[in-house]
Each structure stands twice: as C-alpha cells, then as structure tokens.
Short mmCIF file of C-alpha atoms and ligand atoms in Angstrom, two decimals:
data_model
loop_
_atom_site.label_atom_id
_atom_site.label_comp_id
_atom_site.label_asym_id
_atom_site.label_seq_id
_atom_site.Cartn_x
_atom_site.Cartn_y
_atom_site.Cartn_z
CA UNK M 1 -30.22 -148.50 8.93
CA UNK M 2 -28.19 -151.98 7.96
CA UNK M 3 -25.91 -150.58 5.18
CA UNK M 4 -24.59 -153.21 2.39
CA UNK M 5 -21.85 -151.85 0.16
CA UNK M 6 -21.81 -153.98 -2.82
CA UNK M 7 -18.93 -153.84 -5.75
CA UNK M 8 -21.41 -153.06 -8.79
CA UNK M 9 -24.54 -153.21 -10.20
CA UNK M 10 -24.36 -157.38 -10.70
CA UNK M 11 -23.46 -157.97 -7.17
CA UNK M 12 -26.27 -155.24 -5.70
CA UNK M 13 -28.65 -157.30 -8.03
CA UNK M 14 -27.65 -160.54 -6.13
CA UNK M 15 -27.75 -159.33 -2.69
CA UNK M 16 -31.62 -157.94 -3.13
CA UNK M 17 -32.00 -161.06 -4.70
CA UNK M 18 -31.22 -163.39 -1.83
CA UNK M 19 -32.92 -160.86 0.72
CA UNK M 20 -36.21 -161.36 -1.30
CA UNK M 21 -35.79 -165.38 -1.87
CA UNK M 22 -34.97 -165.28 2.11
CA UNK M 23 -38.85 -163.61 2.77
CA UNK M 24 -40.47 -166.09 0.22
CA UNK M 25 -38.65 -168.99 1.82
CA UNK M 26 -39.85 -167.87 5.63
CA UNK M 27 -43.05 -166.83 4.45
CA UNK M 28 -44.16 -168.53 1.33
CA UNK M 29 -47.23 -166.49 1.26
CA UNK M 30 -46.08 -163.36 1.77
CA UNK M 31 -46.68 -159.98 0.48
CA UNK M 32 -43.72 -158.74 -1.62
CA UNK M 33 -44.23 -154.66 -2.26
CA UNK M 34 -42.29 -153.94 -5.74
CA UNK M 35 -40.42 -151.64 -7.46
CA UNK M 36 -39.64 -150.61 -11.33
CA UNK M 37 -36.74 -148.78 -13.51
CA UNK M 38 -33.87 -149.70 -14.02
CA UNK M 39 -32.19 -150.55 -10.65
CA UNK M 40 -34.34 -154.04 -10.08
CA UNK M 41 -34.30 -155.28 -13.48
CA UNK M 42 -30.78 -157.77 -12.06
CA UNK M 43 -32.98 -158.14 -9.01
CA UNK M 44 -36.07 -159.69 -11.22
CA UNK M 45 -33.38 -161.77 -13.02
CA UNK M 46 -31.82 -163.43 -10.78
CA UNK M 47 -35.16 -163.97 -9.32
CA UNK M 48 -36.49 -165.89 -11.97
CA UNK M 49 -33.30 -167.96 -12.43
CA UNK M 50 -34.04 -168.97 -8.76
CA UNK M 51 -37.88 -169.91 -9.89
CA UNK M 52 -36.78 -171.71 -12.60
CA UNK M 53 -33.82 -173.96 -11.17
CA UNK M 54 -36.79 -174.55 -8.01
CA UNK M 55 -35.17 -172.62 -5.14
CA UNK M 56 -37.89 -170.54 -4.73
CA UNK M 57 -41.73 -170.57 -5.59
CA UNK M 58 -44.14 -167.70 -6.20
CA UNK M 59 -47.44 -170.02 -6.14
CA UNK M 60 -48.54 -168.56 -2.75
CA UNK M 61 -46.86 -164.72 -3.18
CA UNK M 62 -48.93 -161.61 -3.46
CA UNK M 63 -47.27 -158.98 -5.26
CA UNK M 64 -48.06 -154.81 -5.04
CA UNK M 65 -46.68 -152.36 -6.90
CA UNK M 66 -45.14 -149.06 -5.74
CA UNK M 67 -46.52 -146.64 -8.45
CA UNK M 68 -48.01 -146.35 -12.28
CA UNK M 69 -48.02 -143.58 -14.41
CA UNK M 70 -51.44 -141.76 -14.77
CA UNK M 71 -52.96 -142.01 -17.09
CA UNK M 72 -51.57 -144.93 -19.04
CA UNK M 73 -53.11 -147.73 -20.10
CA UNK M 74 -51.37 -151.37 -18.52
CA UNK M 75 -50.62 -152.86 -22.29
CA UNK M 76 -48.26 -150.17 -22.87
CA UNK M 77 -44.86 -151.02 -23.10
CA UNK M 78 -44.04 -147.78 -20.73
CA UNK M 79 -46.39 -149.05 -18.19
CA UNK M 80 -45.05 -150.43 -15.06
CA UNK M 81 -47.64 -153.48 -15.40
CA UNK M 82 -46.11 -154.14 -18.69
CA UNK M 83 -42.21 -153.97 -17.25
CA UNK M 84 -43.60 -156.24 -14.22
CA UNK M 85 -44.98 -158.95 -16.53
CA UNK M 86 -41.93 -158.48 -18.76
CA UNK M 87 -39.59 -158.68 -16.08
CA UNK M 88 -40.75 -161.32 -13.63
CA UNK M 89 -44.82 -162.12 -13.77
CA UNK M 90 -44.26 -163.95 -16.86
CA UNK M 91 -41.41 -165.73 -16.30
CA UNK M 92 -41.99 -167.07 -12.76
CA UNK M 93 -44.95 -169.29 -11.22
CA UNK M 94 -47.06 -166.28 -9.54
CA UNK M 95 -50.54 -165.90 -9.95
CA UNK M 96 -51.26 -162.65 -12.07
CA UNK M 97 -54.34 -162.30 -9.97
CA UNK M 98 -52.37 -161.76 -7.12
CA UNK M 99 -49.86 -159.25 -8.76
CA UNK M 100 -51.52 -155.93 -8.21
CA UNK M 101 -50.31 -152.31 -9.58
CA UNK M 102 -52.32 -149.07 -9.54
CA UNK M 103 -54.75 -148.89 -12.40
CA UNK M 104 -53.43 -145.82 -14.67
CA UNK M 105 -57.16 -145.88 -16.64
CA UNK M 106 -58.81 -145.42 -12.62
CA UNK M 107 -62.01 -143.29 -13.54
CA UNK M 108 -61.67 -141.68 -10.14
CA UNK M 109 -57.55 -141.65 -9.77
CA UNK M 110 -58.41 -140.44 -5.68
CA UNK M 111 -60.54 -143.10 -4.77
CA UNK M 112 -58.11 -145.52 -6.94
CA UNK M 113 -55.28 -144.56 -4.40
CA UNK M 114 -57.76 -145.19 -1.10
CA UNK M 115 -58.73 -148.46 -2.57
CA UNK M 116 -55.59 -149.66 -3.49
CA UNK M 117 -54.32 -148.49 0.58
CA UNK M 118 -57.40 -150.61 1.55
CA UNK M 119 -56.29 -154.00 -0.46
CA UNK M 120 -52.85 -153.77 0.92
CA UNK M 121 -54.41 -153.33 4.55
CA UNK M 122 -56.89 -156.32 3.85
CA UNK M 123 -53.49 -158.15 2.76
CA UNK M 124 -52.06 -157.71 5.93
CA UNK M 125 -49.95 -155.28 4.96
CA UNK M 126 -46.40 -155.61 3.33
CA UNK M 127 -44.07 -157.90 4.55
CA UNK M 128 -40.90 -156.40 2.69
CA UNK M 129 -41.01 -153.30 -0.13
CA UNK M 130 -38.38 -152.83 -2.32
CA UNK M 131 -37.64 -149.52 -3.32
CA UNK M 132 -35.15 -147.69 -5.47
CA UNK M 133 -34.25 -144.00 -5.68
CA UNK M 134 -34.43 -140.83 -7.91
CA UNK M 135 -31.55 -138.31 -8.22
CA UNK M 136 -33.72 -135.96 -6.00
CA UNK M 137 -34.70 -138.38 -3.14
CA UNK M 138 -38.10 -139.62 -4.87
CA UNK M 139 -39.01 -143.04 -3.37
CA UNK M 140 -42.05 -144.43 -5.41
CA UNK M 141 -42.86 -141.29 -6.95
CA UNK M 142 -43.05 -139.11 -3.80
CA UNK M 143 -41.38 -135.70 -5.54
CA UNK M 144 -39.49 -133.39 -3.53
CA UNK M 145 -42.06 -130.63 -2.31
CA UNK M 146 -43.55 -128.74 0.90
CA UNK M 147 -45.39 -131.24 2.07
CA UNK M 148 -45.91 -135.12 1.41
CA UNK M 149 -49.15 -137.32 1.40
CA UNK M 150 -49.55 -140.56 3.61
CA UNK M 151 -51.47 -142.52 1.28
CA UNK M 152 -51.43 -143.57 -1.93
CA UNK M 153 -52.51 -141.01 -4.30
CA UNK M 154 -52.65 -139.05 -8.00
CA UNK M 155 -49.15 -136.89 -8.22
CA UNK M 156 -47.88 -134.04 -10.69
CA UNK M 157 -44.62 -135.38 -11.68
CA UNK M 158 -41.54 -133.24 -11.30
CA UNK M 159 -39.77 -131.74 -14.48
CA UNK M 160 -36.34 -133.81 -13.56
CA UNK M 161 -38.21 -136.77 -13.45
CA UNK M 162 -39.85 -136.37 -16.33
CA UNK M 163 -36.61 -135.76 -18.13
CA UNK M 164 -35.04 -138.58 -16.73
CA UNK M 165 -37.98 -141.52 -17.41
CA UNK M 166 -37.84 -140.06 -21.01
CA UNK M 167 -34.99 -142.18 -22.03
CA UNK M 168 -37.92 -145.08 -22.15
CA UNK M 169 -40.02 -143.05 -24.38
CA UNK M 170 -40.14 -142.06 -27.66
CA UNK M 171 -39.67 -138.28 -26.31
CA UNK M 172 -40.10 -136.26 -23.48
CA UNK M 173 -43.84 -134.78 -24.61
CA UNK M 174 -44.83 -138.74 -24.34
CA UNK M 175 -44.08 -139.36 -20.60
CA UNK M 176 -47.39 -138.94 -18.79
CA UNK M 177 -47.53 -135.96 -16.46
CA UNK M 178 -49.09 -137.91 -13.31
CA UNK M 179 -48.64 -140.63 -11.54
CA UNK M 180 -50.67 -143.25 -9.03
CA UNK M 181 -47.94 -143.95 -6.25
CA UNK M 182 -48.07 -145.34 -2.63
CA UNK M 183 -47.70 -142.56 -0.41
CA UNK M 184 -44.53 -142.15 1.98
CA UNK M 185 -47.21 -143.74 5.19
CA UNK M 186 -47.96 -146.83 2.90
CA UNK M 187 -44.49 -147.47 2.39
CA UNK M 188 -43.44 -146.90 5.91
CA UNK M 189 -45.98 -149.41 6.86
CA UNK M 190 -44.53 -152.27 5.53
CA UNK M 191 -42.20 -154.69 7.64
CA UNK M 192 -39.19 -154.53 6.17
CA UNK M 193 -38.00 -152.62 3.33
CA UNK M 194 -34.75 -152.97 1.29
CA UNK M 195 -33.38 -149.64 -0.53
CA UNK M 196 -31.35 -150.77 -3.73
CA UNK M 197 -29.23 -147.55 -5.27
CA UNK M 198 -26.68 -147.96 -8.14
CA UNK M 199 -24.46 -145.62 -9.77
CA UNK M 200 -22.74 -142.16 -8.59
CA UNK M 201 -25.82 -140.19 -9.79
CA UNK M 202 -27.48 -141.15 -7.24
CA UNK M 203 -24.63 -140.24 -4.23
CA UNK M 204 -25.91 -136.59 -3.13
CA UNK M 205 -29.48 -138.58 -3.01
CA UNK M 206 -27.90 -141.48 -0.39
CA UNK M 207 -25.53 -139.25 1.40
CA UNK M 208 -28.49 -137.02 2.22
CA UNK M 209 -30.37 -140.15 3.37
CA UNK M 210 -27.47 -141.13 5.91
CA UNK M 211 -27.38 -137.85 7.18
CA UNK M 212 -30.53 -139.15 9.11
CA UNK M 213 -32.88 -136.05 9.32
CA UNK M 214 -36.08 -135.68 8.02
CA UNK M 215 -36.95 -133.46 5.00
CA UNK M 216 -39.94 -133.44 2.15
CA UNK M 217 -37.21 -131.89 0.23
CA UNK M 218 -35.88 -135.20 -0.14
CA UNK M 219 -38.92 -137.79 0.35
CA UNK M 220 -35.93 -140.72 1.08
CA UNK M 221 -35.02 -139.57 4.38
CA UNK M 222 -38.71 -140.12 6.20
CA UNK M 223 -36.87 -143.85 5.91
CA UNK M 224 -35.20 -142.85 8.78
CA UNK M 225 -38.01 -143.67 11.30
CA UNK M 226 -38.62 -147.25 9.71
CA UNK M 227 -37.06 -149.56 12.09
CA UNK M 228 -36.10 -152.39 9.66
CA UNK M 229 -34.48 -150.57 6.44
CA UNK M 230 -31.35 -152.29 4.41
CA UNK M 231 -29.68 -149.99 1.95
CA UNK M 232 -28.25 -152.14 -0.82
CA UNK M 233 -25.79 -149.75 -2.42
CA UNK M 234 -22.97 -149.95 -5.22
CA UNK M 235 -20.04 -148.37 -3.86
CA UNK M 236 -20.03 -145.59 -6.77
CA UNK M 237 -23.10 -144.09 -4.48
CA UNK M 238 -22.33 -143.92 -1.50
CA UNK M 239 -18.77 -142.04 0.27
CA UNK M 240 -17.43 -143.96 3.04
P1 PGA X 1 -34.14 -145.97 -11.77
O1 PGA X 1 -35.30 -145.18 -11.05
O2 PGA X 1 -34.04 -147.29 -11.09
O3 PGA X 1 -34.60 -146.11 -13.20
O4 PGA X 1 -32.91 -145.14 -11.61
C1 PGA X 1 -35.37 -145.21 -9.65
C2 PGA X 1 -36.35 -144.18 -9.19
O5 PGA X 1 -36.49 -143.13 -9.86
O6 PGA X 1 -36.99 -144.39 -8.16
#
C-alpha cells in the first residue's frame, strides 16, 4: 500500500485532489467511484476550483457513488445525492446523467444493489474509487460483522454509525436505519483506489489497516489484497 502522510486536513484535501485531476487528465472519460462525509468535502473543493480555472473537465466523466441511505428520498438534504450535487455536480461541467448513486426510494432495495453492480460492470468498471473511513473500519457502509457481502446490497446500519452520521440530522431517531452500499467485491474491483483518513479518531481504524491481515471485524483491511491502494492520511491518524 503507497502511504502519503500529509500535515492536515487542507493538505490531505489537495493531494486526493491532484490524484483525481491526474485520472481525468489520462483518461478524460473515465469512471470516477465517489465518496461522501466529511473527509472529501476539501477534495470536491479543490476539485471544482480546478473545473472552474479549466485544468480539468468533467464533460466526458462518469461518476458512481459508494452508498445511500435506505430509504431516503435523493432531494433530501441528508441524502448523499443531495451532498454530491451540493458539493461538486453542480458546480463543475459533468453530466448529471452520468453521475449515478443508489436509489434510496428502490422498490426492490436487492435487485437495486444487482442492478447498480451491473451498470458499473457495463461501465467498464471503476477506474479509481475514493473511499474514506469510519471509526470501526467501515469502508462505504460495509459494518463490522461475521461475514461481509461482495456486491452491492441493502445493510442494517451499526448503532456507532448511526450515532456518529447524527451530527447531520436533526436527531439520532431521524438517521435512516439502512443503507444501499457497494459491497467490499465492488470496491475491490476497481483499478485504483485512494483511501483519504483525517483526524486521530480515526488512528486505531488505520493502524489496524497497516497491520495487513484480513478481518470482517474491520471491513478496511480486505484493502489489503487490492494491488493499487494509496492511503492519503493526516498525520494525527496514523503512528509512524
Ligand atoms: P466521515 O465518514 O468522512 O464523515 O468521517 C467517513 C466514513 O464513515 O466512511
């Protein structure tokens, strides 16, 4: 795994930043895999100030989400389609019809996931994913548990998630129990993925990543079989 330790949150931001205006500029029409929360919203920023001073276009990018609460419609202002447009759809020159996150009002939330594994395939499959962390290993929202699923699929939050998306609610009763989310073999399959982690609440989360076994208990580590990972991380996270 290519480790960058960056000095805070601003220069993390950058450094994902230029490894995702690097893809567009070899690929132009690539597929971008993305992330929410907190950690990319400096990513998305300095992305768009790249759009708009013309060092980078999004005309011919596809874009694919990582995960959506279920069920939640995509005008709310919790949704993840609502922080993507906020953040970077509608301030950059993509084409919404190419921006695709899981539907949180899918009838049928199973055959939502196996449709939405089948787009990405028909894609061509990610060229780079961007992915953050939760406190307990999460990556999309692939919980901590016995057992994880390859595909992307309906999951029961955990109570410490839960508790910590709340801070973007009104309360804790209002986050949505579920959630859509690529499962651990759709992220694995992309080319390239970069792991951005800020902040010392995440350390016990990235130190048990660079231990390099494999647990469910912490869904993070199964990024040690990818061949092509980059861990952006603030020095706060990470012991040296
Ligand atoms: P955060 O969430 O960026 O808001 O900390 C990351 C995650 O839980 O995957």
């Amino acid at each position: 795994m290519n480790v960058i330790v960056c000095k805070n949150y601003d220069e993390m931001s950058a450094c994902a930043a230029e490894i995702l205006a690097a893809q567009i500029k070899e690929k132009p029409n690539c597929v971008l895999g993305l992330a929410t929360g907190s950690t990319p919203e400096g990513m998305y920023a300095n992305l768009v100030a790249k759009n708009k001073s013309g060092e980078i276009s999004f005309a011919d990018v596809t874009s694919v989400n990582l995960d959506e609460y279920y069920p939640l419609e995509p005008t709310n202002e919790q949704s993840y389609r609502y922080f993507m447009n906020y953040h970077l759809f509608d301030h950059v020159n993509i084409d919404k019809a190419k921006t695709f996150v899981p539907n949180g009002l899918a009838a049928d939330p199973a055959k939502e996931g196996q449709d939405y594994d089948a787009m990405i395939d028909s894609l061509g499959g990610i060229d780079l994913q961007v992915l953050g962390i939760g406190r307990n290993g999460h990556i999309g929202f692939n919980e901590p548990d016995s057992y994880l699923i390859p595909g992307t699929h309906v999951t029961d939050l955990t109570p410490s998630t839960i508790a910590a998306n709340a801070r973007f609610f009104d309360s804790e009763e209002s986050v949505p129990k579920k959630a859509l989310t690529m499962g651990i073999g759709t992220i694995l399959s992309a080319r390239k993925i970069i792991l951005m982690v800020s902040g010392a609440d995440k350390k016990a989360a990235v130190m048990k990543l660079l231990e390099g076994n494999i647990t469910t208990e912490c869904p993070a580590t199964f990024l040690n079989v990818h061949k092509n990972v980059t861990l952006i991380v603030t020095e706060d996270a990470i012991d040296r």
